[in-house]
Short mmCIF file of C-alpha atoms and ligand atoms in Angstrom, two decimals:
data_model
loop_
_atom_site.label_atom_id
_atom_site.label_comp_id
_atom_site.label_asym_id
_atom_site.label_seq_id
_atom_site.Cartn_x
_atom_site.Cartn_y
_atom_site.Cartn_z
CA MET A 887 0.00 0.00 0.00
CA ASN A 888 1.30 3.41 -0.98
CA LYS A 889 1.40 5.88 1.86
CA GLY A 890 -0.45 9.14 1.28
CA ARG A 891 1.63 12.26 0.92
CA ILE A 892 1.78 15.40 3.01
CA LEU A 893 3.25 18.66 1.78
CA THR A 894 3.34 21.68 3.99
CA GLY A 895 5.78 24.31 5.16
CA ASP A 896 6.47 27.92 6.03
CA ARG A 897 8.10 31.05 4.73
CA PRO A 898 11.59 31.57 6.19
CA THR A 899 10.81 34.90 7.82
CA GLY A 900 11.42 34.31 11.52
CA PRO A 901 11.16 31.91 14.43
CA LEU A 902 8.09 29.73 14.95
CA HIS A 903 5.99 30.07 18.10
CA LEU A 904 3.57 28.14 20.29
CA GLY A 905 0.69 29.05 17.96
CA HIS A 906 2.45 27.28 15.09
CA TYR A 907 2.98 24.28 17.31
CA VAL A 908 -0.68 23.67 18.17
CA GLY A 909 -1.90 24.97 14.79
CA THR A 910 0.18 22.68 12.59
CA LEU A 911 3.60 21.48 13.81
CA ALA A 912 2.12 18.89 16.18
CA ASN A 913 0.17 17.38 13.26
CA ARG A 914 3.25 17.24 11.08
CA VAL A 915 5.20 15.32 13.71
CA ARG A 916 2.28 13.06 14.60
CA LEU A 917 1.69 12.01 10.99
CA GLN A 918 5.26 11.34 9.88
CA ASP A 919 4.90 7.57 10.20
CA GLU A 920 1.54 7.39 8.50
CA TYR A 921 2.36 9.67 5.57
CA GLU A 922 5.31 10.46 3.36
CA VAL A 923 6.00 14.00 4.57
CA PHE A 924 7.49 16.89 2.55
CA LEU A 925 8.31 20.15 4.32
CA ILE A 926 8.96 23.18 2.17
CA VAL A 927 10.95 26.24 3.16
CA ALA A 928 9.05 28.67 0.96
CA ASP A 929 11.64 31.26 0.04
CA TYR A 930 9.92 32.25 -3.23
CA HIS A 931 6.82 33.00 -1.20
CA ALA A 932 8.90 35.21 1.10
CA LEU A 933 9.58 37.41 -1.97
CA THR A 934 5.91 38.37 -2.11
CA ARG A 935 6.45 40.69 0.90
CA HIS A 936 9.93 42.17 0.51
CA VAL A 937 12.16 42.26 -2.52
CA GLU A 938 15.09 44.33 -1.19
CA ARG A 939 18.33 42.38 -1.43
CA ASP A 940 18.95 42.54 2.33
CA HIS A 941 15.58 41.00 3.00
CA VAL A 942 16.10 38.31 0.41
CA VAL A 943 19.51 37.44 1.85
CA SER A 944 18.03 37.30 5.35
CA THR A 945 15.72 34.48 4.24
CA ARG A 946 18.88 32.33 3.98
CA GLU A 947 19.58 32.94 7.65
CA PHE A 948 15.94 32.29 8.54
CA THR A 949 15.99 29.08 6.51
CA ARG A 950 18.47 27.62 8.95
CA ASP A 951 16.34 28.71 11.92
CA LEU A 952 13.20 27.27 10.37
CA VAL A 953 14.83 23.90 9.74
CA LEU A 954 16.11 23.96 13.34
CA ASP A 955 12.55 24.65 14.52
CA TYR A 956 11.28 21.65 12.52
CA LEU A 957 13.94 19.30 13.84
CA ALA A 958 13.59 20.66 17.38
CA VAL A 959 9.86 19.87 17.57
CA GLY A 960 10.57 16.31 16.49
CA VAL A 961 10.43 16.18 12.70
CA ASP A 962 12.61 13.17 11.91
CA PRO A 963 14.93 13.90 8.96
CA GLU A 964 15.05 10.15 8.23
CA LYS A 965 11.31 10.17 7.64
CA ALA A 966 10.42 13.64 6.41
CA THR A 967 11.91 15.37 3.36
CA ILE A 968 12.81 18.99 4.07
CA TYR A 969 13.73 21.19 1.10
CA VAL A 970 14.11 24.80 0.03
CA GLN A 971 11.53 25.88 -2.55
CA SER A 972 14.00 27.67 -4.84
CA ASP A 973 16.18 24.54 -4.95
CA VAL A 974 13.43 22.93 -7.02
CA PRO A 975 12.57 25.66 -9.55
CA SER A 976 10.52 23.32 -11.76
CA VAL A 977 7.62 24.21 -9.46
CA CYS A 978 7.59 27.58 -11.25
CA GLU A 979 6.57 25.92 -14.50
CA LEU A 980 3.62 24.28 -12.82
CA HIS A 981 2.79 27.64 -11.26
CA LEU A 982 2.77 29.16 -14.74
CA LEU A 983 0.47 26.46 -16.12
CA PHE A 984 -1.87 26.85 -13.14
CA SER A 985 -1.88 30.63 -13.51
CA MET A 986 -3.70 30.15 -16.82
CA LEU A 987 -6.46 28.23 -15.05
CA THR A 988 -7.16 30.76 -12.29
CA ALA A 989 -9.38 33.81 -12.62
CA VAL A 990 -8.02 37.08 -11.26
CA PRO A 991 -11.23 37.95 -9.32
CA ARG A 992 -11.06 34.55 -7.61
CA LEU A 993 -7.59 35.41 -6.29
CA GLU A 994 -8.69 38.92 -5.35
CA ARG A 995 -11.26 37.32 -3.04
CA VAL A 996 -8.70 35.25 -1.10
CA PRO A 997 -8.87 36.77 2.41
CA THR A 998 -5.11 36.65 3.12
CA LEU A 999 -4.48 39.04 0.22
CA LYS A 1000 -6.37 41.85 1.90
CA GLU A 1001 -4.78 41.04 5.26
CA VAL A 1002 -1.28 41.28 3.84
CA MET A 1003 -2.12 44.49 1.99
CA ASP A 1004 -3.45 46.01 5.23
CA ASP A 1005 -0.54 44.76 7.34
CA GLU A 1006 2.07 46.01 4.91
CA HIS A 1007 0.18 49.16 3.90
CA LEU A 1008 0.27 48.07 0.28
CA GLU A 1009 -1.99 49.81 -2.18
CA ASN A 1010 -0.94 47.93 -5.26
CA PRO A 1011 -0.31 44.24 -4.77
CA SER A 1012 2.32 42.74 -7.06
CA TYR A 1013 1.39 40.15 -9.64
CA GLY A 1014 3.41 37.72 -7.49
CA LEU A 1015 1.47 38.46 -4.32
CA LEU A 1016 -1.84 37.98 -6.12
CA GLY A 1017 -0.52 34.64 -7.34
CA TYR A 1018 0.62 33.53 -3.88
CA PRO A 1019 -2.03 30.79 -3.54
CA VAL A 1020 -1.34 29.59 -7.10
CA LEU A 1021 2.33 29.04 -6.28
CA GLN A 1022 1.27 27.30 -3.09
CA ALA A 1023 -1.01 25.05 -5.16
CA ALA A 1024 1.97 24.20 -7.36
CA ASP A 1025 4.03 23.34 -4.23
CA ILE A 1026 1.33 21.01 -3.01
CA LEU A 1027 0.49 19.42 -6.34
CA HIS A 1028 3.96 18.94 -7.85
CA VAL A 1029 4.43 16.17 -5.29
CA LYS A 1030 0.73 15.19 -5.58
CA ALA A 1031 0.14 15.64 -1.85
CA ASN A 1032 -3.16 14.41 -0.39
CA LEU A 1033 -3.01 16.17 2.95
CA VAL A 1034 -1.85 19.67 3.93
CA PRO A 1035 -1.48 20.32 7.67
CA VAL A 1036 -1.56 24.10 8.04
CA GLY A 1037 -2.69 26.87 10.35
CA LYS A 1038 -6.26 28.08 10.00
CA ASP A 1039 -5.13 31.19 8.07
CA GLN A 1040 -3.95 28.94 5.21
CA GLU A 1041 -7.25 27.15 4.65
CA SER A 1042 -8.29 29.47 1.82
CA HIS A 1043 -5.08 28.65 -0.06
CA VAL A 1044 -5.76 24.94 0.14
CA GLU A 1045 -9.24 25.68 -1.23
CA VAL A 1046 -7.64 27.38 -4.26
CA THR A 1047 -5.43 24.29 -4.63
CA ARG A 1048 -8.45 21.98 -4.65
CA GLU A 1049 -10.18 24.11 -7.25
CA LEU A 1050 -7.09 24.10 -9.45
CA ALA A 1051 -6.71 20.32 -9.20
CA ARG A 1052 -10.38 19.90 -10.11
CA ARG A 1053 -10.17 22.28 -13.04
CA PHE A 1054 -7.00 20.74 -14.42
CA ASN A 1055 -8.40 17.23 -14.12
CA TYR A 1056 -11.68 18.30 -15.75
CA LEU A 1057 -9.89 19.89 -18.71
CA TYR A 1058 -7.08 17.39 -19.27
CA GLY A 1059 -7.81 14.16 -17.42
CA GLU A 1060 -7.07 12.88 -13.95
CA VAL A 1061 -3.55 14.04 -13.03
CA PHE A 1062 -3.82 15.60 -9.57
CA PRO A 1063 -5.31 14.51 -6.24
CA GLU A 1064 -7.65 16.97 -4.49
CA PRO A 1065 -5.78 17.62 -1.27
CA GLN A 1066 -7.39 18.21 2.11
CA ALA A 1067 -6.35 20.84 4.63
CA LEU A 1068 -5.74 19.61 8.17
CA ILE A 1069 -6.06 22.24 10.91
CA GLY A 1070 -4.60 21.64 14.38
CA GLU A 1071 -6.38 21.00 17.65
CA VAL A 1072 -6.17 24.64 18.73
CA PRO A 1073 -6.80 26.47 15.46
CA THR A 1074 -6.00 29.87 16.93
CA LEU A 1075 -3.92 30.32 20.02
CA LEU A 1076 -4.51 33.67 21.71
CA GLY A 1077 -1.57 36.06 22.04
CA THR A 1078 0.11 36.67 25.40
CA ASP A 1079 -1.70 40.03 25.29
CA GLY A 1080 -5.09 38.30 25.01
CA LYS A 1081 -5.51 39.40 21.36
CA ALA A 1082 -7.26 37.02 19.02
CA LYS A 1083 -4.09 35.53 17.58
CA MET A 1084 -0.47 34.88 18.46
CA SER A 1085 1.51 36.64 15.77
CA LYS A 1086 5.09 37.73 15.27
CA SER A 1087 3.99 41.03 13.75
CA ILE A 1088 1.98 41.95 16.88
CA GLY A 1089 4.79 40.87 19.23
CA ASN A 1090 2.59 38.76 21.52
CA THR A 1091 4.40 35.48 21.00
CA ILE A 1092 6.26 32.84 22.94
CA PHE A 1093 8.80 31.36 20.53
CA LEU A 1094 9.75 27.70 20.51
CA SER A 1095 13.34 28.95 20.72
CA ASP A 1096 12.80 31.19 23.79
CA GLU A 1097 15.04 30.56 26.80
CA ALA A 1098 13.41 29.44 30.05
CA ALA A 1099 13.89 32.87 31.65
CA ALA A 1100 12.24 34.61 28.69
CA VAL A 1101 9.25 32.27 28.95
CA GLU A 1102 8.89 33.03 32.66
CA GLN A 1103 9.04 36.74 32.01
CA LYS A 1104 6.52 36.62 29.15
CA VAL A 1105 4.12 34.52 31.20
CA ARG A 1106 4.41 36.90 34.15
CA GLY A 1107 3.39 39.75 31.85
CA MET A 1108 0.50 37.88 30.25
CA TYR A 1109 -2.92 39.42 29.92
CA THR A 1110 -5.55 38.09 32.31
CA ASP A 1111 -9.07 39.18 33.14
CA PRO A 1112 -8.72 42.96 33.71
CA THR A 1113 -11.93 43.13 35.80
CA ARG A 1114 -10.40 40.80 38.36
CA ILE A 1115 -8.51 43.29 40.48
CA ARG A 1116 -8.15 40.96 43.49
CA ALA A 1117 -7.49 37.23 43.80
CA ASP A 1118 -10.70 36.65 45.80
CA ILE A 1119 -12.98 37.75 42.95
CA PRO A 1120 -14.61 34.71 41.27
CA ALA A 1121 -13.97 34.76 37.52
CA ASN A 1122 -14.37 32.73 34.36
CA PRO A 1123 -11.33 30.93 32.92
CA GLU A 1124 -12.91 30.86 29.42
CA GLY A 1125 -11.24 33.22 26.96
CA ASN A 1126 -8.35 33.85 29.34
CA PRO A 1127 -5.10 33.13 27.46
CA VAL A 1128 -3.37 31.86 30.61
CA PHE A 1129 -5.94 29.08 30.87
CA GLN A 1130 -5.99 28.46 27.12
CA TYR A 1131 -2.22 27.77 27.29
CA HIS A 1132 -2.72 25.54 30.35
CA ASP A 1133 -5.27 23.56 28.32
CA ALA A 1134 -2.95 23.31 25.32
CA PHE A 1135 0.40 22.65 26.99
CA ASN A 1136 -0.02 21.44 30.59
CA PRO A 1137 -0.21 17.64 30.56
CA ASP A 1138 -1.29 17.62 34.24
CA ARG A 1139 -5.05 17.77 33.60
CA ALA A 1140 -5.88 17.43 37.30
CA GLU A 1141 -3.79 20.49 38.12
CA VAL A 1142 -5.48 22.50 35.36
CA GLU A 1143 -9.00 21.52 36.46
CA GLU A 1144 -8.18 22.31 40.07
CA LEU A 1145 -6.79 25.75 39.13
CA LYS A 1146 -9.89 26.49 37.05
CA GLU A 1147 -12.16 25.49 39.89
CA ARG A 1148 -10.36 27.71 42.39
CA TYR A 1149 -10.33 30.53 39.82
CA ARG A 1150 -14.10 30.26 39.46
CA GLN A 1151 -14.47 30.44 43.23
CA GLY A 1152 -12.04 33.32 43.70
CA LYS A 1153 -9.58 31.16 45.57
CA VAL A 1154 -6.44 31.50 43.50
CA GLY A 1155 -4.27 34.45 42.49
CA ASP A 1156 -3.01 35.09 38.95
CA VAL A 1157 0.54 34.74 40.22
CA GLU A 1158 0.08 31.07 41.11
CA VAL A 1159 -1.75 30.25 37.88
CA LYS A 1160 1.02 31.90 35.88
CA LYS A 1161 3.84 30.27 37.85
CA LYS A 1162 2.38 26.86 37.14
CA LEU A 1163 1.96 27.77 33.47
CA ALA A 1164 5.61 28.85 33.17
CA VAL A 1165 6.69 25.52 34.66
CA ALA A 1166 4.43 23.57 32.27
CA LEU A 1167 5.65 25.52 29.23
CA ASN A 1168 9.29 25.11 30.13
CA THR A 1169 8.77 21.39 30.72
CA PHE A 1170 7.18 21.20 27.27
CA LEU A 1171 9.99 23.23 25.70
CA ASP A 1172 12.97 21.49 27.35
CA PRO A 1173 13.22 18.50 24.98
CA ILE A 1174 12.66 20.92 22.07
CA ARG A 1175 15.61 22.99 23.32
CA GLU A 1176 17.75 19.89 23.62
CA ARG A 1177 17.12 18.76 20.05
CA ARG A 1178 17.69 22.31 18.79
CA ALA A 1179 21.07 22.47 20.54
CA TYR A 1180 22.05 19.11 19.07
CA TYR A 1181 21.38 20.21 15.49
CA ALA A 1182 22.59 23.79 15.96
CA ALA A 1183 26.00 22.34 16.81
CA ARG A 1184 25.98 20.37 13.52
CA PRO A 1185 25.59 22.84 10.63
CA GLN A 1186 26.86 20.30 8.11
CA VAL A 1187 24.01 17.96 9.03
CA LEU A 1188 21.52 20.74 8.27
CA GLU A 1189 23.12 21.38 4.89
CA ASP A 1190 23.08 17.68 4.07
CA ILE A 1191 19.39 17.43 5.01
CA LEU A 1192 18.47 20.26 2.62
CA ALA A 1193 20.69 18.95 -0.19
CA ALA A 1194 19.19 15.47 0.12
CA GLY A 1195 15.69 16.99 0.28
CA ALA A 1196 16.14 18.92 -2.97
CA ALA A 1197 17.67 15.86 -4.68
CA LYS A 1198 14.66 13.80 -3.68
CA VAL A 1199 11.99 16.32 -4.74
CA ARG A 1200 13.49 17.31 -8.12
CA PRO A 1201 12.72 14.07 -10.00
CA ILE A 1202 9.26 13.85 -8.42
CA SER A 1203 8.50 17.41 -9.52
CA GLN A 1204 9.90 16.78 -13.00
CA ALA A 1205 7.81 13.65 -13.46
CA THR A 1206 4.62 15.49 -12.46
CA LEU A 1207 5.42 18.27 -14.90
CA THR A 1208 6.01 15.86 -17.75
CA GLU A 1209 2.68 14.24 -16.97
CA ALA A 1210 0.89 17.60 -16.80
CA ARG A 1211 2.42 18.82 -20.09
CA GLU A 1212 1.53 15.54 -21.79
CA ALA A 1213 -2.04 15.70 -20.48
CA MET A 1214 -2.39 19.26 -21.80
CA GLY A 1215 -0.84 18.42 -25.17
CA LEU A 1216 1.94 20.96 -24.71
CA GLY A 1217 5.29 20.90 -26.51
CA ARG A 1218 6.73 19.50 -29.70
CA VAL A 1219 5.29 16.46 -31.45
CA LYS A 1220 7.22 13.39 -30.34
N1 LIG B 1451 1.83 29.99 2.72
C1 LIG B 1451 2.38 29.19 3.79
C2 LIG B 1451 2.48 30.07 5.04
O1 LIG B 1451 2.70 31.27 4.93
C3 LIG B 1451 3.73 28.63 3.42
C4 LIG B 1451 3.63 27.66 2.28
C5 LIG B 1451 4.20 27.78 1.04
C6 LIG B 1451 2.92 26.43 2.27
N2 LIG B 1451 3.91 26.72 0.28
C7 LIG B 1451 3.13 25.86 0.99
C8 LIG B 1451 2.13 25.78 3.23
C9 LIG B 1451 2.53 24.66 0.66
C10 LIG B 1451 1.55 24.57 2.86
C11 LIG B 1451 1.74 24.01 1.58
O2 LIG B 1451 2.39 29.56 6.13
#
């Protein structure tokens, strides 16, 4: 029996945080035995935001950090294939073919486009930014992935991918699978400031690479219920990020339930709840830190992983392209 395939990944633009973990990284690690996993470091996609040379060069630095994040959370390089997008440029040809099958107004309706334009104060999106989901579809489909574990914000891109696969298959015959998105158990982790989403651009994150002391300090400063000015005021743990993190990361369920109960009765102070959270988070992060240190001390191993990844994906990508071109009837008569 052939294993199904997973393709997913991230732009190399900075360190990953707890939100990434519960949103998608946990799924990627959990499924690496069941599926053949491909992880892409999407450096072409990083170009859709900043094209200045300094920024482009910095994606090289961030590539290393991203791969370290993957390995640190438990991605096994013996099982998963990790590669840099621009090391396999044949994906650009598939992107071009797909770009002919996508209507501009469809891409203008993709919600992330407006979000990026607002965040970056862009009035005129580039042709490349508009095509972001089309390139992502090419990433997913050049290895014919069936499953795409991603954060909730990426769901609309997987929808574009499914539509493209359907349209291609309808026009030219069955070439591509229609991949499914897989969203993590906690689709959106609140920020440490209580805002709707943990996000690097807001600065309300706890990074997977944070030191223990930084975690303690961030947890101490976390937003809690502002109406609860004294510890003896009964309050609701729902919607409080401190309790959401306890739910997501504290394996001691009895401790969490007991804290919630005392919180409801006004019998526990924020300081105690936060102290216990910092301990739980650092216990969760310790093995991640250990694996990071192991690989950080072995830069050659990282390079070998990426070289082997590219070497593995290139022929797969090429074979898909040949099949797609044949199906379309493109090229010289043979
Ligand atoms: N767009 C994704 C993000 O910003 C990164 C990405 C690029 C990706 N290509 C992909 C994710 C293919 C899943 C599948 O997080």
